[in-house]
Coordinates of C-alpha atoms in Angstrom, one line a residue:
M5 CA -15.3 -54.4 1.1
L6 CA -13.8 -56.7 3.5
L7 CA -11.0 -56.8 5.8
R8 CA -8.2 -57.7 3.7
R9 CA -6.3 -57.1 0.9
Q10 CA -2.7 -57.9 -0.1
S11 CA -0.3 -57.0 -2.9
P12 CA 3.3 -56.6 -3.6
S13 CA 3.1 -53.4 -5.8
R14 CA -0.1 -51.9 -5.0
P15 CA -2.9 -51.3 -2.2
R16 CA -5.8 -53.0 -3.2
R17 CA -9.2 -54.4 -2.1
R18 CA -11.2 -54.4 -1.6
R19 CA -46.7 -39.5 -13.0
T20 CA -54.0 -40.5 -13.9
A21 CA -51.4 -40.0 -10.8
T22 CA -53.1 -36.9 -9.4
V23 CA -56.6 -38.9 -9.2
L24 CA -55.1 -41.5 -7.1
A25 CA -53.2 -39.5 -4.8
T26 CA -56.1 -37.6 -4.2
A27 CA -58.3 -40.5 -3.4
L28 CA -55.7 -41.9 -1.5
A29 CA -55.6 -39.1 0.5
V30 CA -59.2 -38.9 1.1
A31 CA -58.9 -42.5 2.2
L32 CA -56.3 -42.0 4.6
V33 CA -57.1 -38.6 6.5
P34 CA -58.7 -40.8 9.2
L35 CA -55.5 -42.6 10.1
I36 CA -53.6 -39.6 11.2
A37 CA -54.3 -37.0 14.3
A38 CA -54.0 -33.4 13.2
P39 CA -52.2 -32.0 16.3
A40 CA -51.4 -28.5 16.6
Q41 CA -48.4 -27.1 15.1
A42 CA -45.1 -27.7 17.2
A43 CA -43.6 -24.3 19.1
A44 CA -40.3 -23.6 18.2
P45 CA -37.5 -24.9 19.0
V46 CA -38.0 -27.4 15.9
D47 CA -38.3 -31.0 17.0
L48 CA -35.3 -33.1 15.3
G49 CA -35.8 -35.9 17.0
P50 CA -33.8 -37.2 19.9
N51 CA -30.6 -38.3 17.9
T52 CA -30.4 -35.0 15.9
I53 CA -28.1 -32.4 17.8
V54 CA -27.7 -28.9 16.6
F55 CA -24.9 -26.7 17.9
D56 CA -24.8 -22.6 17.7
P57 CA -22.0 -20.5 18.0
S58 CA -22.9 -19.4 21.3
Q59 CA -22.2 -22.4 23.0
P60 CA -18.8 -23.2 24.8
I61 CA -16.4 -24.5 22.4
E62 CA -15.5 -26.8 25.5
Q63 CA -19.3 -28.3 25.3
I64 CA -19.5 -28.6 22.0
Q65 CA -16.3 -30.8 21.8
A66 CA -17.1 -32.7 24.9
T67 CA -20.3 -34.0 22.6
V68 CA -18.9 -34.6 19.6
D69 CA -16.2 -36.7 21.0
A70 CA -18.8 -38.6 23.1
I71 CA -20.7 -39.6 19.4
A72 CA -17.6 -40.4 18.0
T73 CA -16.5 -42.6 21.0
Q74 CA -20.0 -44.2 20.6
Q75 CA -19.8 -44.6 16.8
V76 CA -16.3 -45.1 15.3
P77 CA -16.1 -48.8 16.4
A78 CA -20.3 -49.0 15.5
H79 CA -20.0 -51.1 12.5
F80 CA -23.0 -52.5 12.5
G81 CA -25.0 -50.8 15.6
Q82 CA -28.1 -49.1 15.7
G83 CA -27.1 -45.5 16.4
R84 CA -27.9 -43.3 14.3
Y85 CA -27.2 -39.2 14.7
A86 CA -26.9 -36.0 13.0
L87 CA -24.4 -33.0 14.1
L88 CA -25.8 -30.1 12.8
F89 CA -24.1 -26.6 13.2
K90 CA -26.0 -23.5 13.0
P91 CA -24.0 -20.6 11.1
G92 CA -21.2 -19.1 12.5
T93 CA -17.7 -19.5 13.4
Y94 CA -16.5 -22.8 15.6
G95 CA -13.4 -22.9 17.2
T96 CA -10.2 -20.6 16.9
P97 CA -6.6 -21.2 15.8
E98 CA -5.7 -21.5 19.3
Q99 CA -8.5 -24.0 20.4
P100 CA -9.8 -25.7 17.6
L101 CA -12.7 -27.9 17.1
R102 CA -11.5 -31.1 16.0
F103 CA -13.2 -34.3 15.8
E104 CA -13.6 -37.9 14.1
V105 CA -16.9 -39.0 12.4
G106 CA -18.1 -42.5 13.2
Y107 CA -20.2 -45.0 11.5
F108 CA -24.2 -43.8 10.8
T109 CA -23.0 -40.0 11.8
E110 CA -24.0 -37.1 9.5
V111 CA -22.0 -33.7 10.6
A112 CA -23.4 -30.6 8.3
G113 CA -23.7 -27.2 8.4
L114 CA -27.2 -25.3 9.0
G115 CA -26.3 -22.4 6.3
Q116 CA -27.5 -22.1 3.1
D117 CA -24.0 -22.0 1.6
P118 CA -21.0 -23.4 2.8
G119 CA -19.5 -20.3 4.1
D120 CA -22.0 -19.8 6.6
V121 CA -20.5 -22.4 8.8
V122 CA -16.9 -22.5 9.7
I123 CA -15.1 -24.7 11.7
N124 CA -11.9 -23.7 12.6
G125 CA -10.2 -27.4 13.1
A126 CA -10.5 -30.3 11.4
I127 CA -13.6 -33.2 10.7
E128 CA -11.9 -36.3 10.2
V129 CA -12.1 -40.3 9.3
Y130 CA -9.3 -42.1 10.3
N131 CA -7.9 -45.7 9.9
Q132 CA -9.5 -48.5 12.0
C133 CA -6.5 -50.9 13.3
L134 CA -8.6 -54.5 13.6
P135 CA -7.5 -56.9 15.9
V136 CA -5.2 -59.6 14.7
P137 CA -3.6 -63.0 16.1
E138 CA -0.2 -62.1 18.4
G139 CA 2.5 -62.1 16.0
A140 CA 0.7 -60.9 13.0
D141 CA 1.5 -58.0 11.1
P142 CA -1.1 -54.7 11.6
N143 CA -4.2 -54.4 10.0
C144 CA -4.6 -50.6 10.2
I145 CA -7.0 -49.9 7.4
A146 CA -10.2 -47.5 6.1
L147 CA -11.7 -50.6 4.0
V148 CA -14.9 -50.7 5.9
N149 CA -15.2 -47.1 7.0
F150 CA -19.0 -47.0 5.4
W151 CA -22.0 -44.7 6.1
R152 CA -21.3 -41.5 7.3
S153 CA -21.2 -37.9 5.4
L154 CA -19.8 -34.5 6.0
S155 CA -21.6 -31.2 3.9
N156 CA -22.4 -27.9 3.8
L157 CA -19.5 -26.0 5.6
T158 CA -16.4 -24.7 5.7
I159 CA -13.4 -26.1 7.4
Q160 CA -10.2 -23.9 7.9
Y161 CA -7.9 -26.0 9.4
A162 CA -6.1 -25.7 12.2
A163 CA -3.7 -28.5 14.3
G164 CA -4.2 -27.4 17.8
D165 CA -2.2 -29.6 19.6
A166 CA -2.3 -32.7 17.0
D167 CA 1.0 -34.7 16.7
G168 CA 2.9 -33.9 13.8
C169 CA 1.4 -36.4 11.1
R170 CA -1.8 -35.8 12.2
S171 CA -1.4 -31.9 11.7
S172 CA 0.2 -32.5 8.2
A173 CA -3.7 -32.8 6.6
N174 CA -7.6 -33.4 7.2
F175 CA -7.9 -36.8 6.8
W176 CA -11.0 -38.4 5.2
A177 CA -10.2 -41.8 4.9
V178 CA -13.2 -43.8 4.1
S179 CA -14.9 -46.2 1.8
Q180 CA -18.2 -46.5 -0.1
A181 CA -21.3 -44.7 1.6
A182 CA -19.3 -42.0 3.0
P183 CA -19.9 -38.8 1.0
M184 CA -18.4 -35.1 1.2
R185 CA -20.8 -32.7 -0.2
R186 CA -20.7 -28.8 -0.5
V187 CA -17.1 -29.0 1.5
N188 CA -14.7 -26.2 1.4
V189 CA -11.3 -27.0 3.2
T190 CA -8.6 -24.3 3.3
G191 CA -5.3 -24.2 5.8
A192 CA -4.1 -27.8 4.5
N193 CA -4.5 -30.6 2.2
V194 CA -7.1 -33.3 2.2
S195 CA -5.6 -36.6 2.5
L196 CA -8.1 -39.6 1.6
M197 CA -5.9 -42.0 3.1
D198 CA -4.7 -42.3 6.9
Y199 CA -0.9 -42.1 6.4
C200 CA -0.4 -41.7 10.3
T201 CA -1.1 -45.3 11.7
A202 CA 0.4 -48.9 11.1
G203 CA 0.0 -50.3 7.8
P204 CA -1.4 -51.5 5.1
Q205 CA -3.3 -48.1 5.1
Y206 CA -5.9 -49.5 2.4
A207 CA -8.9 -47.7 1.3
S208 CA -11.9 -48.2 -1.0
G209 CA -14.1 -45.0 -1.6
G210 CA -15.4 -43.1 -2.4
F211 CA -17.5 -39.9 -3.5
I212 CA -17.0 -36.2 -3.3
A213 CA -19.2 -33.4 -5.2
D214 CA -19.9 -29.8 -5.3
S215 CA -17.1 -29.1 -3.0
T216 CA -13.7 -26.9 -3.4
L217 CA -10.7 -28.7 -2.0
P218 CA -7.1 -28.0 -1.9
F219 CA -4.3 -30.2 -2.8
V220 CA -5.8 -33.9 -2.4
V221 CA -3.8 -37.1 -1.6
S222 CA -5.6 -40.0 -2.7
G223 CA -2.9 -42.5 -1.8
S224 CA -4.0 -45.6 -1.2
Q225 CA -7.5 -45.2 -2.6
Q226 CA -8.4 -48.0 -5.1
Q227 CA -11.2 -46.0 -6.7
F228 CA -12.9 -42.4 -6.3
L229 CA -15.4 -40.0 -8.0
V230 CA -15.2 -36.3 -7.5
R231 CA -17.9 -34.4 -9.6
N232 CA -18.2 -30.8 -10.1
G233 CA -15.8 -28.9 -7.9
S234 CA -12.4 -27.8 -7.9
V235 CA -9.2 -29.3 -6.7
A236 CA -5.9 -27.2 -6.4
G237 CA -4.2 -30.7 -7.4
W238 CA -4.3 -34.4 -6.8
S239 CA -1.9 -37.2 -6.2
N240 CA -1.8 -40.9 -6.5
S241 CA -4.1 -43.0 -8.6
V242 CA -4.3 -46.8 -7.8
W243 CA -7.2 -48.3 -10.3
N244 CA -9.9 -45.8 -10.9
Q245 CA -10.2 -42.2 -10.4
V246 CA -13.0 -40.4 -12.2
F247 CA -13.1 -36.6 -12.3
A248 CA -16.6 -34.7 -14.1
G249 CA -16.5 -31.4 -14.1
V250 CA -14.2 -30.7 -11.6
Q251 CA -11.7 -27.6 -12.0
G252 CA -8.0 -28.7 -11.6
A253 CA -8.1 -32.7 -12.1
P254 CA -5.8 -34.5 -13.8
A255 CA -5.6 -34.8 -17.3
T256 CA -7.1 -38.3 -18.6
N257 CA -4.3 -41.2 -18.5
F258 CA -5.9 -44.2 -18.2
S259 CA -2.7 -46.3 -18.8
P260 CA -2.7 -50.2 -19.5
V261 CA 0.5 -50.0 -17.9
V262 CA 0.3 -52.2 -14.0
G263 CA 1.4 -48.9 -11.9
E264 CA 0.7 -46.0 -13.7
P265 CA -2.2 -43.6 -13.1
K266 CA -5.9 -44.6 -14.4
Y267 CA -7.5 -41.1 -14.6
T268 CA -10.8 -40.3 -16.4
T269 CA -11.8 -36.8 -16.6
L270 CA -14.9 -35.5 -18.2
D271 CA -14.9 -32.0 -18.7
T272 CA -18.6 -31.8 -17.7
T273 CA -21.4 -34.2 -15.8
P274 CA -24.0 -34.6 -18.4
A275 CA -26.9 -34.3 -16.0
S276 CA -26.8 -33.5 -12.2
K277 CA -28.8 -32.8 -9.3
E278 CA -27.2 -31.9 -6.0
K279 CA -28.7 -33.4 -2.8
P280 CA -31.4 -31.8 -0.9
Y281 CA -30.2 -30.0 2.1
L282 CA -31.6 -28.5 5.8
Y283 CA -30.8 -24.9 6.2
V284 CA -31.8 -22.1 8.8
D285 CA -32.9 -18.9 7.1
D286 CA -32.1 -15.2 8.4
A287 CA -35.3 -15.3 10.2
G288 CA -34.2 -18.5 12.2
K289 CA -36.5 -20.7 10.4
Y290 CA -35.8 -24.3 8.9
Q291 CA -35.7 -24.7 5.6
V292 CA -35.3 -27.6 3.2
F293 CA -33.4 -26.5 0.0
V294 CA -34.0 -28.1 -3.0
P295 CA -31.2 -27.7 -5.8
A296 CA -32.0 -27.0 -9.3
A297 CA -31.1 -29.8 -11.9
Q298 CA -28.0 -29.0 -14.2
K299 CA -27.0 -30.1 -17.5
N300 CA -23.5 -29.9 -19.1
S301 CA -22.4 -28.6 -16.0
A302 CA -18.7 -28.0 -14.1
G303 CA -17.7 -26.5 -10.7
A304 CA -19.2 -25.8 -7.8
T305 CA -23.2 -24.6 -7.6
W306 CA -22.4 -22.0 -5.1
A307 CA -18.7 -21.1 -6.2
A308 CA -20.6 -18.0 -7.9
G309 CA -23.3 -17.4 -5.8
S310 CA -25.9 -19.0 -4.0
T311 CA -26.8 -22.5 -5.5
P312 CA -29.9 -22.3 -7.7
G313 CA -33.0 -24.0 -6.5
K314 CA -36.1 -23.7 -4.6
S315 CA -36.5 -23.7 -0.5
L316 CA -39.2 -25.3 1.2
P317 CA -40.6 -24.4 4.8
L318 CA -39.9 -27.4 7.2
S319 CA -43.7 -26.9 7.6
K320 CA -44.6 -28.4 4.4
F321 CA -42.8 -31.9 5.7
F322 CA -43.9 -34.3 7.8
V323 CA -41.0 -34.9 10.4
A324 CA -40.8 -38.9 10.8
K325 CA -39.3 -40.0 14.2
P326 CA -37.9 -43.7 14.8
G327 CA -41.7 -45.1 16.0
D328 CA -43.6 -43.8 13.3
S329 CA -46.0 -46.1 11.7
A330 CA -45.8 -46.9 7.9
S331 CA -49.4 -45.9 8.1
R332 CA -48.8 -42.4 9.3
I333 CA -46.0 -41.9 7.3
N334 CA -47.9 -42.7 4.2
T335 CA -51.1 -40.8 5.0
A336 CA -48.6 -37.6 5.3
L337 CA -47.3 -38.4 1.9
A338 CA -50.6 -38.8 0.5
L339 CA -51.9 -35.7 1.8
G340 CA -48.9 -33.8 -0.2
K341 CA -46.2 -33.7 2.7
N342 CA -42.6 -34.1 2.1
V343 CA -41.1 -36.5 4.5
L344 CA -38.2 -35.8 7.0
F345 CA -36.8 -38.9 8.4
T346 CA -35.1 -37.6 11.5
P347 CA -32.2 -40.3 13.1
G348 CA -33.0 -43.8 13.2
V349 CA -34.4 -46.8 12.5
Y350 CA -37.5 -46.9 11.1
H351 CA -39.7 -50.9 10.3
V352 CA -42.2 -50.7 7.7
N353 CA -44.8 -53.4 7.5
K354 CA -46.3 -51.6 4.5
T355 CA -44.6 -50.3 1.7
L356 CA -44.4 -46.2 2.0
N357 CA -45.8 -44.6 -1.2
V358 CA -44.4 -41.5 -2.7
L359 CA -47.1 -40.3 -4.7
W360 CA -46.9 -36.5 -6.0
P361 CA -44.6 -34.7 -8.3
N362 CA -41.8 -32.7 -6.5
Q363 CA -41.9 -34.7 -3.5
V364 CA -38.9 -34.8 -1.4
V365 CA -37.8 -37.7 1.0
L366 CA -34.7 -36.3 2.9
G367 CA -33.3 -38.6 5.7
L368 CA -30.7 -37.2 8.4
G369 CA -28.0 -39.0 10.2
L370 CA -28.7 -42.1 7.7
A371 CA -32.2 -42.7 8.6
T372 CA -32.4 -46.7 8.0
I373 CA -35.9 -48.1 6.7
I374 CA -36.3 -51.7 7.2
P375 CA -38.9 -53.5 5.4
D376 CA -40.9 -56.2 7.3
N377 CA -43.1 -59.1 5.8
G378 CA -41.3 -59.0 2.8
V379 CA -42.7 -55.9 1.6
V380 CA -41.0 -53.4 -0.8
A381 CA -39.8 -50.4 1.3
M382 CA -40.6 -47.5 -0.6
Q383 CA -42.1 -47.0 -4.1
T384 CA -43.0 -43.8 -6.0
L385 CA -45.6 -43.1 -8.9
D386 CA -44.8 -42.0 -12.7
V387 CA -44.4 -38.1 -11.7
P388 CA -41.6 -36.1 -12.4
G389 CA -39.4 -34.2 -9.7
I390 CA -39.4 -36.7 -6.6
D391 CA -36.2 -36.4 -4.6
I392 CA -34.9 -39.2 -2.4
A393 CA -31.8 -38.7 -0.4
G394 CA -29.9 -39.5 2.7
I395 CA -31.5 -42.9 3.5
M396 CA -30.3 -46.2 3.8
F397 CA -32.6 -49.2 3.6
D398 CA -31.9 -52.2 5.3
A399 CA -33.3 -55.8 3.9
G400 CA -35.5 -57.4 6.5
T401 CA -35.6 -61.4 7.1
K402 CA -38.3 -61.9 4.8
N403 CA -37.0 -61.1 1.0
S404 CA -38.9 -58.2 -0.3
P405 CA -38.9 -58.2 -4.6
A406 CA -37.3 -54.7 -4.2
L407 CA -36.1 -52.1 -1.6
L408 CA -36.7 -49.2 -3.4
Q409 CA -38.7 -48.6 -6.9
L410 CA -38.9 -45.9 -8.9
G411 CA -42.0 -45.6 -11.0
T412 CA -43.8 -48.3 -12.5
K413 CA -44.3 -50.1 -15.8
L414 CA -46.1 -47.3 -16.9
S415 CA -42.7 -45.7 -17.3
T416 CA -41.8 -48.2 -19.8
L417 CA -44.5 -47.6 -21.8
D418 CA -44.0 -43.7 -21.8
G419 CA -40.6 -43.9 -22.7
K420 CA -41.3 -45.1 -25.9
H421 CA -43.1 -41.7 -26.9
K422 CA -40.5 -39.2 -27.9
K423 CA -42.1 -36.7 -25.3
P424 CA -42.2 -38.6 -22.4
L425 CA -45.5 -37.5 -20.4
L426 CA -44.6 -38.8 -17.3
S427 CA -41.1 -37.7 -16.4
S428 CA -39.0 -34.4 -17.3
A429 CA -35.2 -33.8 -18.4
N430 CA -35.7 -30.4 -16.7
N431 CA -37.3 -32.0 -13.6
P432 CA -35.9 -35.6 -13.1
T433 CA -36.6 -37.6 -10.3
A434 CA -33.6 -37.9 -8.2
V435 CA -31.5 -40.1 -5.5
Q436 CA -28.7 -38.8 -4.1
D437 CA -26.8 -41.0 -1.4
V438 CA -29.2 -43.8 -0.7
F439 CA -27.7 -46.8 0.0
F440 CA -28.6 -50.6 0.3
R441 CA -27.8 -53.2 2.6
I442 CA -28.6 -57.0 2.4
G443 CA -27.4 -58.7 5.5
G444 CA -24.0 -57.7 7.7
E445 CA -26.3 -56.8 11.3
D446 CA -28.9 -59.3 10.9
V447 CA -30.1 -61.6 8.1
G448 CA -31.5 -59.6 5.5
K449 CA -33.1 -60.8 1.9
A450 CA -34.1 -59.1 -1.0
T451 CA -34.1 -60.2 -5.0
Q452 CA -33.3 -56.6 -6.1
S453 CA -32.4 -53.4 -4.1
L454 CA -32.7 -50.0 -6.3
V455 CA -35.1 -50.7 -9.5
V456 CA -35.3 -47.5 -11.7
N457 CA -38.5 -47.1 -14.0
T458 CA -38.8 -43.8 -14.4
N459 CA -37.2 -42.0 -17.0
Q460 CA -34.8 -39.2 -16.7
T461 CA -33.9 -40.5 -13.2
I462 CA -30.5 -39.0 -12.3
I463 CA -28.7 -41.5 -9.6
D464 CA -26.1 -39.3 -7.7
H465 CA -24.1 -41.6 -5.5
T466 CA -25.6 -44.9 -4.6
W467 CA -23.9 -48.3 -2.7
A468 CA -25.9 -51.5 -3.2
W469 CA -24.2 -54.1 -1.2
R470 CA -24.8 -57.7 -0.2
A471 CA -22.7 -58.1 2.9
D472 CA -19.9 -59.9 2.8
H473 CA -18.7 -60.1 6.7
G474 CA -21.1 -59.2 9.6
T475 CA -24.0 -61.3 11.4
G476 CA -26.5 -63.1 8.8
V477 CA -23.7 -63.3 6.0
G478 CA -23.8 -66.6 3.6
W479 CA -24.7 -67.9 0.3
D480 CA -27.8 -69.1 1.3
I481 CA -28.4 -66.9 3.9
N482 CA -28.4 -63.1 2.8
T483 CA -29.7 -63.8 -0.4
A484 CA -30.0 -61.6 -3.2
E485 CA -29.8 -61.1 -7.4
T486 CA -29.2 -57.9 -8.5
G487 CA -28.1 -54.4 -6.9
V488 CA -29.4 -51.9 -9.6
L489 CA -32.1 -53.0 -12.3
V490 CA -32.6 -50.0 -14.5
N491 CA -35.4 -50.3 -16.8
G492 CA -36.0 -46.4 -17.6
N493 CA -34.7 -44.2 -20.3
D494 CA -32.3 -41.9 -20.3
V495 CA -31.0 -42.6 -16.8
T496 CA -27.7 -41.0 -15.7
A497 CA -25.9 -42.5 -12.5
T498 CA -22.7 -40.8 -11.1
G499 CA -21.2 -42.9 -8.6
L500 CA -22.5 -46.7 -8.9
F501 CA -21.2 -48.9 -6.1
S502 CA -22.9 -52.4 -6.1
E503 CA -21.1 -55.4 -4.6
H504 CA -21.2 -59.0 -4.2
Y505 CA -24.7 -59.7 -5.4
Q506 CA -25.4 -63.4 -6.8
K507 CA -26.3 -62.7 -10.2
Y508 CA -25.8 -59.9 -12.4
N509 CA -24.8 -56.8 -10.2
V510 CA -26.1 -53.9 -12.4
I511 CA -28.3 -54.8 -15.1
W512 CA -29.3 -51.4 -17.5
N513 CA -32.4 -52.2 -19.9
G514 CA -33.3 -48.7 -20.5
E515 CA -32.0 -46.4 -23.8
R516 CA -29.7 -44.0 -23.6
G517 CA -28.0 -44.6 -20.1
K518 CA -25.0 -43.1 -19.1
T519 CA -22.3 -44.5 -16.1
I520 CA -20.1 -42.2 -14.7
M521 CA -17.7 -44.3 -12.5
F522 CA -18.8 -47.7 -11.6
Q523 CA -17.5 -50.1 -8.9
N524 CA -18.2 -53.9 -7.9
E525 CA -16.8 -56.6 -6.1
L526 CA -18.3 -59.9 -7.3
P527 CA -19.8 -62.3 -4.6
Y528 CA -17.1 -63.9 -2.7
D529 CA -19.0 -66.6 -1.4
A530 CA -20.1 -68.9 -4.1
P531 CA -19.2 -72.7 -3.2
D532 CA -18.8 -74.1 -6.2
Q533 CA -18.9 -72.8 -9.8
A534 CA -22.1 -74.8 -10.6
S535 CA -24.2 -72.5 -8.0
W536 CA -22.0 -69.6 -10.1
Q537 CA -23.2 -69.7 -13.7
H538 CA -26.1 -70.1 -16.4
D539 CA -26.2 -71.0 -19.7
G540 CA -22.8 -72.3 -20.2
V541 CA -21.7 -69.1 -18.6
N542 CA -19.3 -68.9 -15.7
G543 CA -20.8 -66.6 -12.9
W544 CA -22.7 -63.4 -14.1
A545 CA -21.0 -60.2 -15.3
A546 CA -21.0 -57.4 -12.8
Y547 CA -22.8 -55.1 -15.4
K548 CA -25.1 -56.2 -18.3
V549 CA -26.6 -53.8 -20.6
G550 CA -29.7 -55.6 -22.1
D551 CA -29.2 -57.0 -25.4
K552 CA -31.8 -54.6 -27.4
V553 CA -30.1 -51.8 -25.9
K554 CA -29.0 -49.3 -28.7
V555 CA -27.3 -46.6 -27.2
H556 CA -25.6 -46.6 -24.0
E557 CA -22.2 -45.0 -22.1
G558 CA -20.1 -45.7 -19.0
W559 CA -16.9 -43.6 -18.2
G560 CA -14.2 -45.2 -15.5
M561 CA -15.7 -48.9 -14.8
G562 CA -13.8 -51.3 -12.2
A563 CA -14.7 -54.9 -11.4
Y564 CA -13.2 -57.2 -8.8
I565 CA -13.2 -60.6 -7.9
Y566 CA -12.2 -62.4 -4.8
T567 CA -13.9 -65.8 -4.3
N568 CA -12.5 -66.6 -0.8
V569 CA -14.2 -69.4 -0.5
N570 CA -13.7 -71.2 -3.5
P571 CA -10.6 -69.3 -5.3
T572 CA -10.6 -71.7 -8.3
L573 CA -13.8 -69.8 -9.2
H574 CA -13.9 -68.3 -13.1
L575 CA -16.2 -64.8 -14.5
S576 CA -16.5 -65.4 -17.8
R577 CA -16.3 -61.6 -18.5
A578 CA -16.8 -58.7 -16.6
Y579 CA -19.1 -56.2 -18.6
E580 CA -21.8 -58.0 -21.0
V581 CA -22.8 -55.6 -23.4
P582 CA -24.5 -55.6 -26.9
V583 CA -22.3 -55.4 -30.1
T584 CA -23.6 -52.2 -31.5
P585 CA -21.8 -48.6 -32.2
G586 CA -23.9 -46.8 -30.1
V587 CA -23.1 -49.0 -26.7
K588 CA -19.5 -47.4 -25.8
L589 CA -17.3 -48.0 -22.9
H590 CA -14.6 -46.1 -21.8
N591 CA -11.4 -47.0 -19.5
V592 CA -12.7 -50.3 -17.8
L593 CA -10.8 -52.8 -15.6
T594 CA -10.7 -56.0 -14.1
V595 CA -8.6 -56.8 -10.9
S596 CA -8.5 -60.5 -9.4
L597 CA -7.9 -60.0 -5.3
N598 CA -5.7 -61.9 -3.0
A599 CA -4.7 -64.7 -5.1
A600 CA -8.7 -65.9 -5.4
G601 CA -10.7 -66.0 -8.4
T602 CA -10.3 -65.4 -12.3
I603 CA -12.3 -63.2 -14.6
D604 CA -11.4 -64.5 -17.7
H605 CA -12.1 -61.3 -20.2
V606 CA -12.9 -57.7 -19.5
V607 CA -15.7 -56.8 -22.0
N608 CA -17.7 -59.6 -23.8
D609 CA -14.8 -61.9 -25.0
T610 CA -12.1 -58.8 -25.1
G611 CA -9.7 -58.5 -22.7
D612 CA -6.9 -60.4 -21.1
P613 CA -7.7 -62.2 -18.0
V614 CA -7.0 -61.7 -14.3
T615 CA -5.9 -64.4 -12.4
P616 CA -4.4 -65.4 -8.9
T617 CA -1.3 -65.4 -10.6
F618 CA -1.7 -62.1 -12.3
A619 CA -3.6 -59.4 -10.6
G620 CA -4.3 -57.0 -13.0
P621 CA -5.5 -54.7 -13.7
S622 CA -6.7 -56.1 -17.0
T623 CA -8.0 -52.9 -18.9
V624 CA -10.1 -52.2 -21.8
L625 CA -9.8 -48.3 -23.1
E626 CA -12.5 -48.0 -25.6
W627 CA -15.6 -50.7 -26.4
P628 CA -15.9 -51.2 -29.2
V629 CA -12.0 -51.7 -29.5
P630 CA -11.1 -49.3 -32.9

């Protein structure tokens, strides 16, 4: 999302495997030293700050404020931080703990359940008021509030000395890649829009899961997914608000009328697996909890007791720190260790290989992996139960064929069996809060970002982003064809965000796929139509379902065009799908932003155009059209 948007009426925007693994383990043992076990306290790296309720609140406040001062403006900075709170209560109504969350900052409780850590105060994200020419209108927005997270705690809202407007809600004015998970808020509304600054106050999120929230002000949020939780109420919708398994969610109302609500509500989520998380047990030892997969679920997993799943002691993890080599990390993986990436930036000159069933790769503080020499940053074998979460993959300067690849071509063969041997619906591979960036901080290149070959995979919140602003940005500079390529069968995506790729943003070749909430912006920077077309078709669809697919379903899907380099460009269709009864789309839309670019049709040759003079949205409520 770029720093813009203008609308006269609406805010806008922007698994054999065991043998191989054993052989690799034997071969790689000499590469890693065998140091004695580290003594307590556990070393979670220089950029992890662990708070204890016995600390003076003034000390905690000063620390979180210093991190915020550094990170709130650090859009493309190198800093990565995890602010972790041990079980207990922090702040009081009279002396609350209130602070902002900046870029590349994770705030999380270290209890097993959200009620184990209580913050009296507020944890917030506000608009950024960006510089403008003298005399120009203000540009205070949340459109670029990316790459941060909040999880596993309770906020008992306390205003303290906040001014009148700031005392009205806990503000979480975010855009993409800024998830809220396992959060309970009481004492005030939650506002996903910051209405306390100058305008235009636009926002473009977003993702909330496994949370219980009070009344939520959606405000200017262009699109949002709330999954498996509860809300006391919800106001506003702009283009695409989606709810799955959320108690209290508004009923489906996807009006084709411009300006009227665009809600898509599913009673349950067909397949889900909550993100693993670090916690401290009653004995004071660190564990990683791995939630169990769920089917057809609703509500927060912890609402009626602790979340189902299993705990893994930290001794079963290799705790990686910035500077650790790919060889060292690979040795740990080959030996069957899980990996916990502490906050920082990791350059890898070899592909990281996740080899064993049920291995967990978990990042803290949006730990970032950059592939050097054009390697694939990370790949997995064809085994069930792998979980990769909380990682950002940032493309290197030499083109990588992919950044993260789940499974191999064996998965494609396995998918032809009625009972697959290499994957499991009851123990699926999952990725949660895994993000991809092509350019922005520096030149980046990757043909594809996420490739999913493993059947039964759950994609729970990903943002694949070819940068539209920053450093190393341009049609021939940060090159990337496709954000997400799904070849596996029975894959479910909840919160699928893919933007600005130069060909198809999403290609889905697997059978029986499901997408619940999709958001896309097409590339801004194609210089001319000849550069952005194929086979006599203008542009490349945002979402492509393979021509041979028989069964596929999607709910709440939005694609937007903004071709600011050449506003005359056309896209023939936003969604390109085979015409067959088993391929179904519900509540899909297109929008033209800022009078730049035209989408001629919504699905195939169906749906009205959006143009520089009619921004839309243009909707198709059901495909095939009844």
